[in-house]
Amino acid sequence: MERVYFNANSRKQEAEWKEKAIKELEEWYARQDEQLQKTKANNRAAEEAFVNDIDESSPGTEWERVARLCDFNPKSSKQAKDVSRMRSVLISLKQAPLVH
């Protein structure tokens, strides 16, 4: 069986690497926590806006709400499917809603 001997330099280098790794992990966790807090705040704001929008809805504005949720700019869409027909239907319903 072969024995591996570590000299003082390799132990010192290993200790430095461990220190550096611990420091980088702490920084990573801090960034992750900060990002998580930002995401939570954004989600709370979006939820509040959504709930307020639902509460303020009045009859006849359904297609306005649908239109706000849809991206009607065909150039910015990165979807592989062709949704131009659906887009045109939604736009026509927004402009002239069905009357029941």
PDB file of C-alpha atoms in Angstrom:
ATOM      1  CA  MET A   1       0.000   0.000   0.000  1.00  0.00           C
ATOM      2  CA  GLU A   2       1.344   3.323  -1.020  1.00  0.00           C
ATOM      3  CA  ARG A   3       1.439   6.128   1.491  1.00  0.00           C
ATOM      4  CA  VAL A   4       0.839   9.675   0.460  1.00  0.00           C
ATOM      5  CA  TYR A   5       2.622  12.282   2.475  1.00  0.00           C
ATOM      6  CA  PHE A   6       1.377  15.840   2.539  1.00  0.00           C
ATOM      7  CA  ASN A   7       3.842  18.535   3.188  1.00  0.00           C
ATOM      8  CA  ALA A   8       3.099  21.810   4.920  1.00  0.00           C
ATOM      9  CA  ASN A   9       2.567  23.679   1.640  1.00  0.00           C
ATOM     10  CA  SER A  10      -0.111  21.305   0.385  1.00  0.00           C
ATOM     11  CA  ARG A  11      -1.941  21.410   3.725  1.00  0.00           C
ATOM     12  CA  LYS A  12      -1.731  25.186   3.725  1.00  0.00           C
ATOM     13  CA  GLN A  13      -3.052  25.311   0.160  1.00  0.00           C
ATOM     14  CA  GLU A  14      -5.882  22.914   1.040  1.00  0.00           C
ATOM     15  CA  ALA A  15      -6.852  25.088   4.006  1.00  0.00           C
ATOM     16  CA  GLU A  16      -6.869  28.170   1.774  1.00  0.00           C
ATOM     17  CA  TRP A  17      -9.079  26.407  -0.767  1.00  0.00           C
ATOM     18  CA  LYS A  18     -11.498  25.366   1.949  1.00  0.00           C
ATOM     19  CA  GLU A  19     -11.613  28.929   3.274  1.00  0.00           C
ATOM     20  CA  LYS A  20     -12.203  30.274  -0.204  1.00  0.00           C
ATOM     21  CA  ALA A  21     -14.911  27.677  -0.857  1.00  0.00           C
ATOM     22  CA  ILE A  22     -16.687  28.522   2.394  1.00  0.00           C
ATOM     23  CA  LYS A  23     -16.553  32.226   1.583  1.00  0.00           C
ATOM     24  CA  GLU A  24     -17.897  31.663  -1.951  1.00  0.00           C
ATOM     25  CA  LEU A  25     -20.707  29.475  -0.608  1.00  0.00           C
ATOM     26  CA  GLU A  26     -21.694  32.142   1.902  1.00  0.00           C
ATOM     27  CA  GLU A  27     -21.746  34.762  -0.869  1.00  0.00           C
ATOM     28  CA  TRP A  28     -23.805  32.448  -3.083  1.00  0.00           C
ATOM     29  CA  TYR A  29     -26.336  31.820  -0.320  1.00  0.00           C
ATOM     30  CA  ALA A  30     -26.572  35.558   0.329  1.00  0.00           C
ATOM     31  CA  ARG A  31     -27.238  36.250  -3.377  1.00  0.00           C
ATOM     32  CA  GLN A  32     -29.788  33.425  -3.530  1.00  0.00           C
ATOM     33  CA  ASP A  33     -31.565  34.756  -0.439  1.00  0.00           C
ATOM     34  CA  GLU A  34     -31.624  38.275  -1.886  1.00  0.00           C
ATOM     35  CA  GLN A  35     -33.018  36.970  -5.184  1.00  0.00           C
ATOM     36  CA  LEU A  36     -35.622  34.923  -3.298  1.00  0.00           C
ATOM     37  CA  GLN A  37     -36.744  37.985  -1.334  1.00  0.00           C
ATOM     38  CA  LYS A  38     -37.057  40.003  -4.559  1.00  0.00           C
ATOM     39  CA  THR A  39     -39.052  37.212  -6.204  1.00  0.00           C
ATOM     40  CA  LYS A  40     -41.366  36.957  -3.192  1.00  0.00           C
ATOM     41  CA  ALA A  41     -41.952  40.721  -3.224  1.00  0.00           C
ATOM     42  CA  ASN A  42     -42.670  40.703  -6.973  1.00  0.00           C
ATOM     43  CA  ASN A  43     -45.044  37.756  -6.612  1.00  0.00           C
ATOM     44  CA  ARG A  44     -46.901  39.449  -3.750  1.00  0.00           C
ATOM     45  CA  ALA A  45     -47.280  42.639  -5.786  1.00  0.00           C
ATOM     46  CA  ALA A  46     -48.460  40.698  -8.839  1.00  0.00           C
ATOM     47  CA  GLU A  47     -50.933  38.726  -6.739  1.00  0.00           C
ATOM     48  CA  GLU A  48     -52.290  41.888  -5.154  1.00  0.00           C
ATOM     49  CA  ALA A  49     -52.707  43.515  -8.574  1.00  0.00           C
ATOM     50  CA  PHE A  50     -54.419  40.385  -9.875  1.00  0.00           C
ATOM     51  CA  VAL A  51     -56.834  40.244  -6.935  1.00  0.00           C
ATOM     52  CA  ASN A  52     -57.618  43.953  -7.302  1.00  0.00           C
ATOM     53  CA  ASP A  53     -58.208  43.452 -11.022  1.00  0.00           C
ATOM     54  CA  ILE A  54     -60.625  40.599 -10.341  1.00  0.00           C
ATOM     55  CA  ASP A  55     -62.494  42.638  -7.743  1.00  0.00           C
ATOM     56  CA  GLU A  56     -62.822  45.607 -10.083  1.00  0.00           C
ATOM     57  CA  SER A  57     -64.102  43.616 -13.045  1.00  0.00           C
ATOM     58  CA  SER A  58     -67.425  44.664 -14.435  1.00  0.00           C
ATOM     59  CA  PRO A  59     -69.600  42.915 -17.002  1.00  0.00           C
ATOM     60  CA  GLY A  60     -68.426  43.502 -20.547  1.00  0.00           C
ATOM     61  CA  THR A  61     -64.750  43.974 -19.701  1.00  0.00           C
ATOM     62  CA  GLU A  62     -63.773  40.304 -19.872  1.00  0.00           C
ATOM     63  CA  TRP A  63     -62.023  40.641 -23.238  1.00  0.00           C
ATOM     64  CA  GLU A  64     -60.130  43.697 -22.013  1.00  0.00           C
ATOM     65  CA  ARG A  65     -58.703  41.569 -19.211  1.00  0.00           C
ATOM     66  CA  VAL A  66     -57.866  38.737 -21.618  1.00  0.00           C
ATOM     67  CA  ALA A  67     -56.167  41.189 -23.974  1.00  0.00           C
ATOM     68  CA  ARG A  68     -53.940  42.474 -21.154  1.00  0.00           C
ATOM     69  CA  LEU A  69     -52.731  38.936 -20.491  1.00  0.00           C
ATOM     70  CA  CYS A  70     -51.900  38.242 -24.156  1.00  0.00           C
ATOM     71  CA  ASP A  71     -48.900  39.358 -26.143  1.00  0.00           C
ATOM     72  CA  PHE A  72     -50.254  40.775 -29.387  1.00  0.00           C
ATOM     73  CA  ASN A  73     -46.867  41.697 -30.814  1.00  0.00           C
ATOM     74  CA  PRO A  74     -46.056  38.865 -33.259  1.00  0.00           C
ATOM     75  CA  LYS A  75     -42.389  39.817 -33.520  1.00  0.00           C
ATOM     76  CA  SER A  76     -41.686  39.553 -29.799  1.00  0.00           C
ATOM     77  CA  SER A  77     -43.262  36.126 -29.533  1.00  0.00           C
ATOM     78  CA  LYS A  78     -40.670  33.363 -29.324  1.00  0.00           C
ATOM     79  CA  GLN A  79     -43.169  30.558 -29.656  1.00  0.00           C
ATOM     80  CA  ALA A  80     -42.641  27.954 -32.320  1.00  0.00           C
ATOM     81  CA  LYS A  81     -46.371  27.627 -33.013  1.00  0.00           C
ATOM     82  CA  ASP A  82     -48.299  29.991 -35.243  1.00  0.00           C
ATOM     83  CA  VAL A  83     -50.781  31.793 -33.006  1.00  0.00           C
ATOM     84  CA  SER A  84     -51.752  34.521 -35.464  1.00  0.00           C
ATOM     85  CA  ARG A  85     -55.271  33.128 -35.905  1.00  0.00           C
ATOM     86  CA  MET A  86     -55.916  33.072 -32.157  1.00  0.00           C
ATOM     87  CA  ARG A  87     -54.431  36.552 -31.862  1.00  0.00           C
ATOM     88  CA  SER A  88     -56.780  37.881 -34.544  1.00  0.00           C
ATOM     89  CA  VAL A  89     -59.800  36.237 -32.857  1.00  0.00           C
ATOM     90  CA  LEU A  90     -58.917  37.803 -29.507  1.00  0.00           C
ATOM     91  CA  ILE A  91     -58.371  41.220 -31.068  1.00  0.00           C
ATOM     92  CA  SER A  92     -61.722  41.049 -32.862  1.00  0.00           C
ATOM     93  CA  LEU A  93     -63.465  39.973 -29.642  1.00  0.00           C
ATOM     94  CA  LYS A  94     -61.801  42.831 -27.776  1.00  0.00           C
ATOM     95  CA  GLN A  95     -63.030  45.343 -30.347  1.00  0.00           C
ATOM     96  CA  ALA A  96     -66.535  43.889 -30.700  1.00  0.00           C
ATOM     97  CA  PRO A  97     -67.412  41.618 -27.750  1.00  0.00           C
ATOM     98  CA  LEU A  98     -70.129  39.014 -28.108  1.00  0.00           C
ATOM     99  CA  VAL A  99     -73.470  40.045 -26.623  1.00  0.00           C
ATOM    100  CA  HIS A 100     -75.476  37.423 -24.768  1.00  0.00           C
TER     101      HIS A 100
END
